[in-house]
């Protein structure tokens, strides 16, 4: 048997000092009944505990977090030279790990989770999950550039990329949509067309959009948003 507040704290649902408020607000149910007593004992092996309707199993709930990653930090657990994205995570999320990566100077949407199966699905190349970037760069993309991206451009080292979408937004600005994640890929694709990128921001992944999440801040995905990530698959209408 275990106290409800301790069970939830160990599940990482909120910081320890806020757990009691979460329970007292009526957001927690045990076996379908609202419980507002933090000290109530539960059997973690058999009782069904939910928070806002989401099941918490075995003292661990699945968390998928979105960060608006700033430039100047690396996607790593630790680094000897630069700050890492982990330094921007609130304390209750410190055990989450990033899904994929954004390079040092790239801003934007970065996901974190404690669900290894979901992370594996999202980074597997065979799933070709679409990622959308906003870029500011030297020069202006032409129709020829658009067609070369559509047909799969070749990087300066001879690497062939999958077909991608390049959408010019006027002088020195473009949207780029890719379905793979080669090293510094978007920057290298643009450089192959003599458009050096000065600013890069990932604004979408699958059906998720970064939206107005402030720079350096995080938010948990809703159950519906996580469901969209789980359901994402190769989009044959990528150019449609």
mmCIF file of N, CA and C in Angstrom, residues 109-204:
data_model
loop_
_atom_site.group_PDB
_atom_site.id
_atom_site.type_symbol
_atom_site.label_atom_id
_atom_site.label_comp_id
_atom_site.label_asym_id
_atom_site.label_seq_id
_atom_site.Cartn_x
_atom_site.Cartn_y
_atom_site.Cartn_z
ATOM 1 N N UNK A 109 10.578 23.160 -32.645
ATOM 2 C CA UNK A 109 9.852 22.053 -32.051
ATOM 3 C C UNK A 109 10.761 20.856 -31.800
ATOM 4 N N UNK A 110 10.855 20.461 -30.529
ATOM 5 C CA UNK A 110 11.611 19.277 -30.140
ATOM 6 C C UNK A 110 10.761 18.509 -29.135
ATOM 7 N N UNK A 111 10.609 17.203 -29.357
ATOM 8 C CA UNK A 111 9.789 16.370 -28.490
ATOM 9 C C UNK A 111 10.635 15.576 -27.497
ATOM 10 N N UNK A 112 10.052 15.312 -26.333
ATOM 11 C CA UNK A 112 10.674 14.490 -25.288
ATOM 12 C C UNK A 112 9.644 13.465 -24.817
ATOM 13 N N UNK A 113 10.099 12.305 -24.354
ATOM 14 C CA UNK A 113 9.169 11.315 -23.827
ATOM 15 C C UNK A 113 9.867 10.320 -22.911
ATOM 16 N N UNK A 114 9.063 9.573 -22.151
ATOM 17 C CA UNK A 114 9.562 8.434 -21.395
ATOM 18 C C UNK A 114 9.057 7.131 -22.000
ATOM 19 N N UNK A 115 8.462 7.213 -23.190
ATOM 20 C CA UNK A 115 7.923 6.061 -23.907
ATOM 21 C C UNK A 115 8.906 5.649 -25.004
ATOM 22 N N UNK A 116 9.694 4.621 -24.724
ATOM 23 C CA UNK A 116 10.710 4.186 -25.673
ATOM 24 C C UNK A 116 10.139 3.704 -26.984
ATOM 25 N N UNK A 117 8.979 3.032 -26.943
ATOM 26 C CA UNK A 117 8.379 2.527 -28.176
ATOM 27 C C UNK A 117 7.956 3.675 -29.092
ATOM 28 N N UNK A 118 7.349 4.713 -28.510
ATOM 29 C CA UNK A 118 6.932 5.863 -29.312
ATOM 30 C C UNK A 118 8.145 6.574 -29.886
ATOM 31 N N UNK A 119 9.174 6.773 -29.073
ATOM 32 C CA UNK A 119 10.383 7.435 -29.554
ATOM 33 C C UNK A 119 10.985 6.668 -30.726
ATOM 34 N N UNK A 120 11.038 5.349 -30.597
ATOM 35 C CA UNK A 120 11.605 4.513 -31.664
ATOM 36 C C UNK A 120 10.798 4.674 -32.941
ATOM 37 N N UNK A 121 9.484 4.675 -32.813
ATOM 38 C CA UNK A 121 8.625 4.813 -33.993
ATOM 39 C C UNK A 121 8.871 6.146 -34.706
ATOM 40 N N UNK A 122 9.019 7.203 -33.930
ATOM 41 C CA UNK A 122 9.137 8.531 -34.531
ATOM 42 C C UNK A 122 10.486 8.765 -35.195
ATOM 43 N N UNK A 123 11.529 8.058 -34.758
ATOM 44 C CA UNK A 123 12.854 8.294 -35.361
ATOM 45 C C UNK A 123 13.215 7.246 -36.403
ATOM 46 N N UNK A 124 12.408 6.202 -36.556
ATOM 47 C CA UNK A 124 12.713 5.178 -37.558
ATOM 48 C C UNK A 124 12.608 5.761 -38.962
ATOM 49 N N UNK A 125 13.664 5.665 -39.765
ATOM 50 C CA UNK A 125 13.629 6.244 -41.118
ATOM 51 C C UNK A 125 12.496 5.720 -41.983
ATOM 52 N N UNK A 126 12.086 4.457 -41.779
ATOM 53 C CA UNK A 126 11.067 3.874 -42.665
ATOM 54 C C UNK A 126 9.723 4.573 -42.551
ATOM 55 N N UNK A 127 9.470 5.268 -41.437
ATOM 56 C CA UNK A 127 8.188 5.935 -41.269
ATOM 57 C C UNK A 127 8.137 7.297 -41.956
ATOM 58 N N UNK A 128 9.300 7.848 -42.281
ATOM 59 C CA UNK A 128 9.372 9.092 -43.071
ATOM 60 C C UNK A 128 8.403 10.157 -42.555
ATOM 61 N N UNK A 129 8.497 10.461 -41.276
ATOM 62 C CA UNK A 129 7.600 11.456 -40.686
ATOM 63 C C UNK A 129 8.002 12.860 -41.138
ATOM 64 N N UNK A 130 7.045 13.568 -41.648
ATOM 65 C CA UNK A 130 7.304 14.899 -42.217
ATOM 66 C C UNK A 130 7.661 15.916 -41.144
ATOM 67 N N UNK A 131 8.691 16.698 -41.409
ATOM 68 C CA UNK A 131 9.087 17.789 -40.524
ATOM 69 C C UNK A 131 9.150 19.065 -41.352
ATOM 70 N N UNK A 132 8.626 20.153 -40.788
ATOM 71 C CA UNK A 132 8.529 21.423 -41.501
ATOM 72 C C UNK A 132 9.422 22.469 -40.842
ATOM 73 N N UNK A 133 10.200 23.173 -41.660
ATOM 74 C CA UNK A 133 11.143 24.177 -41.177
ATOM 75 C C UNK A 133 10.886 25.520 -41.865
ATOM 76 N N UNK A 134 11.093 26.576 -41.094
ATOM 77 C CA UNK A 134 11.115 27.932 -41.639
ATOM 78 C C UNK A 134 12.567 28.374 -41.691
ATOM 79 N N UNK A 135 13.005 28.863 -42.856
ATOM 80 C CA UNK A 135 14.408 29.254 -43.027
ATOM 81 C C UNK A 135 14.520 30.668 -43.566
ATOM 82 N N UNK A 136 15.514 31.395 -43.053
ATOM 83 C CA UNK A 136 15.934 32.670 -43.638
ATOM 84 C C UNK A 136 17.327 32.447 -44.191
ATOM 85 N N UNK A 137 17.536 32.877 -45.425
ATOM 86 C CA UNK A 137 18.747 32.464 -46.137
ATOM 87 C C UNK A 137 19.203 33.486 -47.169
ATOM 88 N N UNK A 138 20.387 33.297 -47.662
ATOM 89 C CA UNK A 138 20.931 34.118 -48.742
ATOM 90 C C UNK A 138 20.178 33.797 -50.028
ATOM 91 N N UNK A 139 19.848 34.816 -50.814
ATOM 92 C CA UNK A 139 19.186 34.588 -52.095
ATOM 93 C C UNK A 139 17.713 34.264 -51.956
ATOM 94 N N UNK A 140 17.086 34.004 -53.075
ATOM 95 C CA UNK A 140 15.660 33.697 -53.123
ATOM 96 C C UNK A 140 15.449 32.424 -53.919
ATOM 97 N N UNK A 141 14.667 31.508 -53.387
ATOM 98 C CA UNK A 141 14.423 30.235 -54.056
ATOM 99 C C UNK A 141 13.673 30.440 -55.367
ATOM 100 N N UNK A 142 14.091 29.709 -56.389
ATOM 101 C CA UNK A 142 13.485 29.802 -57.720
ATOM 102 C C UNK A 142 12.640 28.556 -57.995
ATOM 103 N N UNK A 143 11.922 28.588 -59.095
ATOM 104 C CA UNK A 143 11.140 27.419 -59.489
ATOM 105 C C UNK A 143 12.051 26.235 -59.782
ATOM 106 N N UNK A 144 13.235 26.524 -60.304
ATOM 107 C CA UNK A 144 14.198 25.439 -60.543
ATOM 108 C C UNK A 144 14.592 24.773 -59.218
ATOM 109 N N UNK A 145 14.828 25.577 -58.196
ATOM 110 C CA UNK A 145 15.150 25.024 -56.874
ATOM 111 C C UNK A 145 14.003 24.150 -56.364
ATOM 112 N N UNK A 146 12.774 24.638 -56.540
ATOM 113 C CA UNK A 146 11.598 23.894 -56.101
ATOM 114 C C UNK A 146 11.553 22.522 -56.758
ATOM 115 N N UNK A 147 11.804 22.477 -58.071
ATOM 116 C CA UNK A 147 11.751 21.216 -58.806
ATOM 117 C C UNK A 147 12.876 20.280 -58.387
ATOM 118 N N UNK A 148 14.050 20.813 -58.129
ATOM 119 C CA UNK A 148 15.172 19.971 -57.705
ATOM 120 C C UNK A 148 14.888 19.349 -56.352
ATOM 121 N N UNK A 149 14.306 20.120 -55.437
ATOM 122 C CA UNK A 149 13.917 19.560 -54.136
ATOM 123 C C UNK A 149 12.854 18.478 -54.334
ATOM 124 N N UNK A 150 11.906 18.741 -55.199
ATOM 125 C CA UNK A 150 10.815 17.792 -55.443
ATOM 126 C C UNK A 150 11.337 16.465 -55.974
ATOM 127 N N UNK A 151 12.385 16.526 -56.769
ATOM 128 C CA UNK A 151 12.942 15.314 -57.369
ATOM 129 C C UNK A 151 14.020 14.656 -56.520
ATOM 130 N N UNK A 152 14.367 15.287 -55.390
ATOM 131 C CA UNK A 152 15.407 14.742 -54.527
ATOM 132 C C UNK A 152 16.757 15.354 -54.860
ATOM 133 N N UNK A 153 17.127 16.402 -54.132
ATOM 134 C CA UNK A 153 18.355 17.114 -54.472
ATOM 135 C C UNK A 153 19.585 16.327 -54.021
ATOM 136 N N UNK A 154 20.694 16.653 -54.660
ATOM 137 C CA UNK A 154 21.966 16.010 -54.328
ATOM 138 C C UNK A 154 22.832 16.996 -53.567
ATOM 139 N N UNK A 155 23.330 16.578 -52.397
ATOM 140 C CA UNK A 155 24.170 17.446 -51.590
ATOM 141 C C UNK A 155 25.560 17.567 -52.218
ATOM 142 N N UNK A 156 26.332 18.503 -51.719
ATOM 143 C CA UNK A 156 27.638 18.771 -52.311
ATOM 144 C C UNK A 156 28.602 17.604 -52.190
ATOM 145 N N UNK A 157 28.346 16.704 -51.215
ATOM 146 C CA UNK A 157 29.225 15.537 -51.073
ATOM 147 C C UNK A 157 28.706 14.344 -51.859
ATOM 148 N N UNK A 158 27.673 14.562 -52.671
ATOM 149 C CA UNK A 158 27.136 13.495 -53.510
ATOM 150 C C UNK A 158 25.976 12.736 -52.891
ATOM 151 N N UNK A 159 25.629 13.029 -51.634
ATOM 152 C CA UNK A 159 24.516 12.346 -50.978
ATOM 153 C C UNK A 159 23.192 12.728 -51.646
ATOM 154 N N UNK A 160 22.380 11.727 -51.952
ATOM 155 C CA UNK A 160 21.075 11.961 -52.565
ATOM 156 C C UNK A 160 19.997 12.007 -51.496
ATOM 157 N N UNK A 161 19.178 13.033 -51.522
ATOM 158 C CA UNK A 161 18.098 13.186 -50.543
ATOM 159 C C UNK A 161 16.777 12.685 -51.111
ATOM 160 N N UNK A 162 15.867 12.300 -50.214
ATOM 161 C CA UNK A 162 14.520 11.971 -50.628
ATOM 162 C C UNK A 162 13.824 13.229 -51.157
ATOM 163 N N UNK A 163 12.806 13.058 -52.004
ATOM 164 C CA UNK A 163 12.035 14.222 -52.452
ATOM 165 C C UNK A 163 11.550 15.047 -51.269
ATOM 166 N N UNK A 164 11.591 16.358 -51.420
ATOM 167 C CA UNK A 164 11.195 17.285 -50.360
ATOM 168 C C UNK A 164 10.426 18.440 -50.978
ATOM 169 N N UNK A 165 9.799 19.223 -50.131
ATOM 170 C CA UNK A 165 9.030 20.376 -50.599
ATOM 171 C C UNK A 165 9.746 21.660 -50.200
ATOM 172 N N UNK A 166 9.991 22.501 -51.157
ATOM 173 C CA UNK A 166 10.555 23.833 -50.935
ATOM 174 C C UNK A 166 9.499 24.851 -51.346
ATOM 175 N N UNK A 167 9.104 25.690 -50.423
ATOM 176 C CA UNK A 167 8.071 26.690 -50.680
ATOM 177 C C UNK A 167 8.643 28.084 -50.461
ATOM 178 N N UNK A 168 8.967 28.809 -51.531
ATOM 179 C CA UNK A 168 9.500 30.169 -51.379
ATOM 180 C C UNK A 168 8.473 31.085 -50.717
ATOM 181 N N UNK A 169 8.952 31.937 -49.802
ATOM 182 C CA UNK A 169 8.086 32.898 -49.118
ATOM 183 C C UNK A 169 8.471 34.329 -49.449
ATOM 184 N N UNK A 170 9.201 34.502 -50.540
ATOM 185 C CA UNK A 170 9.680 35.825 -50.893
ATOM 186 C C UNK A 170 11.187 35.877 -50.768
ATOM 187 N N UNK A 171 11.726 37.066 -50.809
ATOM 188 C CA UNK A 171 13.175 37.240 -50.799
ATOM 189 C C UNK A 171 13.793 36.712 -49.505
ATOM 190 N N UNK A 172 14.668 35.719 -49.655
ATOM 191 C CA UNK A 172 15.439 35.215 -48.531
ATOM 192 C C UNK A 172 14.679 34.423 -47.484
ATOM 193 N N UNK A 173 13.474 33.942 -47.810
ATOM 194 C CA UNK A 173 12.686 33.182 -46.842
ATOM 195 C C UNK A 173 12.013 31.995 -47.531
ATOM 196 N N UNK A 174 11.976 30.855 -46.840
ATOM 197 C CA UNK A 174 11.355 29.658 -47.408
ATOM 198 C C UNK A 174 10.828 28.753 -46.311
ATOM 199 N N UNK A 175 9.869 27.897 -46.681
ATOM 200 C CA UNK A 175 9.468 26.748 -45.876
ATOM 201 C C UNK A 175 10.028 25.506 -46.549
ATOM 202 N N UNK A 176 10.535 24.583 -45.748
ATOM 203 C CA UNK A 176 11.074 23.340 -46.267
ATOM 204 C C UNK A 176 10.441 22.189 -45.508
ATOM 205 N N UNK A 177 9.939 21.195 -46.229
ATOM 206 C CA UNK A 177 9.341 20.013 -45.619
ATOM 207 C C UNK A 177 10.121 18.792 -46.065
ATOM 208 N N UNK A 178 10.641 18.051 -45.101
ATOM 209 C CA UNK A 178 11.467 16.875 -45.398
ATOM 210 C C UNK A 178 10.905 15.653 -44.694
ATOM 211 N N UNK A 179 11.343 14.459 -45.149
ATOM 212 C CA UNK A 179 10.852 13.205 -44.578
ATOM 213 C C UNK A 179 12.001 12.318 -44.099
ATOM 214 N N UNK A 180 13.135 12.926 -43.855
ATOM 215 C CA UNK A 180 14.282 12.184 -43.338
ATOM 216 C C UNK A 180 15.098 13.133 -42.476
ATOM 217 N N UNK A 181 16.135 12.620 -41.824
ATOM 218 C CA UNK A 181 16.869 13.444 -40.873
ATOM 219 C C UNK A 181 18.367 13.289 -40.948
ATOM 220 N N UNK A 182 18.925 13.487 -42.139
ATOM 221 C CA UNK A 182 20.376 13.435 -42.282
ATOM 222 C C UNK A 182 21.031 14.587 -41.502
ATOM 223 N N UNK A 183 22.283 14.447 -41.196
ATOM 224 C CA UNK A 183 23.046 15.440 -40.436
ATOM 225 C C UNK A 183 22.966 16.812 -41.095
ATOM 226 N N UNK A 184 22.451 17.804 -40.373
ATOM 227 C CA UNK A 184 22.329 19.180 -40.866
ATOM 228 C C UNK A 184 21.653 19.216 -42.241
ATOM 229 N N UNK A 185 20.674 18.350 -42.436
ATOM 230 C CA UNK A 185 20.136 18.139 -43.773
ATOM 231 C C UNK A 185 19.575 19.390 -44.431
ATOM 232 N N UNK A 186 18.694 20.116 -43.731
ATOM 233 C CA UNK A 186 18.051 21.267 -44.368
ATOM 234 C C UNK A 186 19.092 22.316 -44.744
ATOM 235 N N UNK A 187 20.017 22.587 -43.862
ATOM 236 C CA UNK A 187 21.074 23.555 -44.172
ATOM 237 C C UNK A 187 21.894 23.101 -45.383
ATOM 238 N N UNK A 188 22.209 21.808 -45.444
ATOM 239 C CA UNK A 188 23.021 21.286 -46.553
ATOM 240 C C UNK A 188 22.236 21.275 -47.863
ATOM 241 N N UNK A 189 20.940 20.987 -47.785
ATOM 242 C CA UNK A 189 20.112 21.029 -48.990
ATOM 243 C C UNK A 189 20.067 22.449 -49.562
ATOM 244 N N UNK A 190 19.859 23.416 -48.689
ATOM 245 C CA UNK A 190 19.809 24.799 -49.162
ATOM 246 C C UNK A 190 21.174 25.247 -49.695
ATOM 247 N N UNK A 191 22.247 24.842 -49.011
ATOM 248 C CA UNK A 191 23.592 25.203 -49.459
ATOM 249 C C UNK A 191 23.893 24.619 -50.831
ATOM 250 N N UNK A 192 23.335 23.443 -51.135
ATOM 251 C CA UNK A 192 23.571 22.822 -52.439
ATOM 252 C C UNK A 192 22.991 23.667 -53.573
ATOM 253 N N UNK A 193 22.070 24.571 -53.220
ATOM 254 C CA UNK A 193 21.482 25.481 -54.197
ATOM 255 C C UNK A 193 21.963 26.915 -53.970
ATOM 256 N N UNK A 194 23.092 27.055 -53.273
ATOM 257 C CA UNK A 194 23.732 28.366 -53.020
ATOM 258 C C UNK A 194 22.848 29.298 -52.203
ATOM 259 N N UNK A 195 22.073 28.720 -51.273
ATOM 260 C CA UNK A 195 21.238 29.514 -50.378
ATOM 261 C C UNK A 195 21.670 29.218 -48.945
ATOM 262 N N UNK A 196 22.707 29.883 -48.492
ATOM 263 C CA UNK A 196 23.214 29.665 -47.133
ATOM 264 C C UNK A 196 22.164 30.085 -46.110
ATOM 265 N N UNK A 197 21.852 29.188 -45.178
ATOM 266 C CA UNK A 197 20.831 29.454 -44.165
ATOM 267 C C UNK A 197 21.429 30.232 -42.998
ATOM 268 N N UNK A 198 20.794 31.342 -42.659
ATOM 269 C CA UNK A 198 21.226 32.172 -41.530
ATOM 270 C C UNK A 198 20.373 31.953 -40.280
ATOM 271 N N UNK A 199 19.162 31.426 -40.477
ATOM 272 C CA UNK A 199 18.247 31.201 -39.362
ATOM 273 C C UNK A 199 17.355 30.024 -39.728
ATOM 274 N N UNK A 200 17.211 29.074 -38.794
ATOM 275 C CA UNK A 200 16.409 27.884 -39.082
ATOM 276 C C UNK A 200 15.573 27.528 -37.863
ATOM 277 N N UNK A 201 14.308 27.223 -38.116
ATOM 278 C CA UNK A 201 13.376 26.917 -37.025
ATOM 279 C C UNK A 201 12.428 25.805 -37.471
ATOM 280 N N UNK A 202 12.369 24.727 -36.681
ATOM 281 C CA UNK A 202 11.406 23.669 -36.983
ATOM 282 C C UNK A 202 10.055 24.070 -36.408
ATOM 283 N N UNK A 203 9.049 24.097 -37.248
ATOM 284 C CA UNK A 203 7.736 24.578 -36.827
ATOM 285 C C UNK A 203 6.669 23.491 -36.849
ATOM 286 N N UNK A 204 7.007 22.300 -37.369
ATOM 287 C CA UNK A 204 6.014 21.240 -37.408
ATOM 288 C C UNK A 204 6.640 19.867 -37.492
#
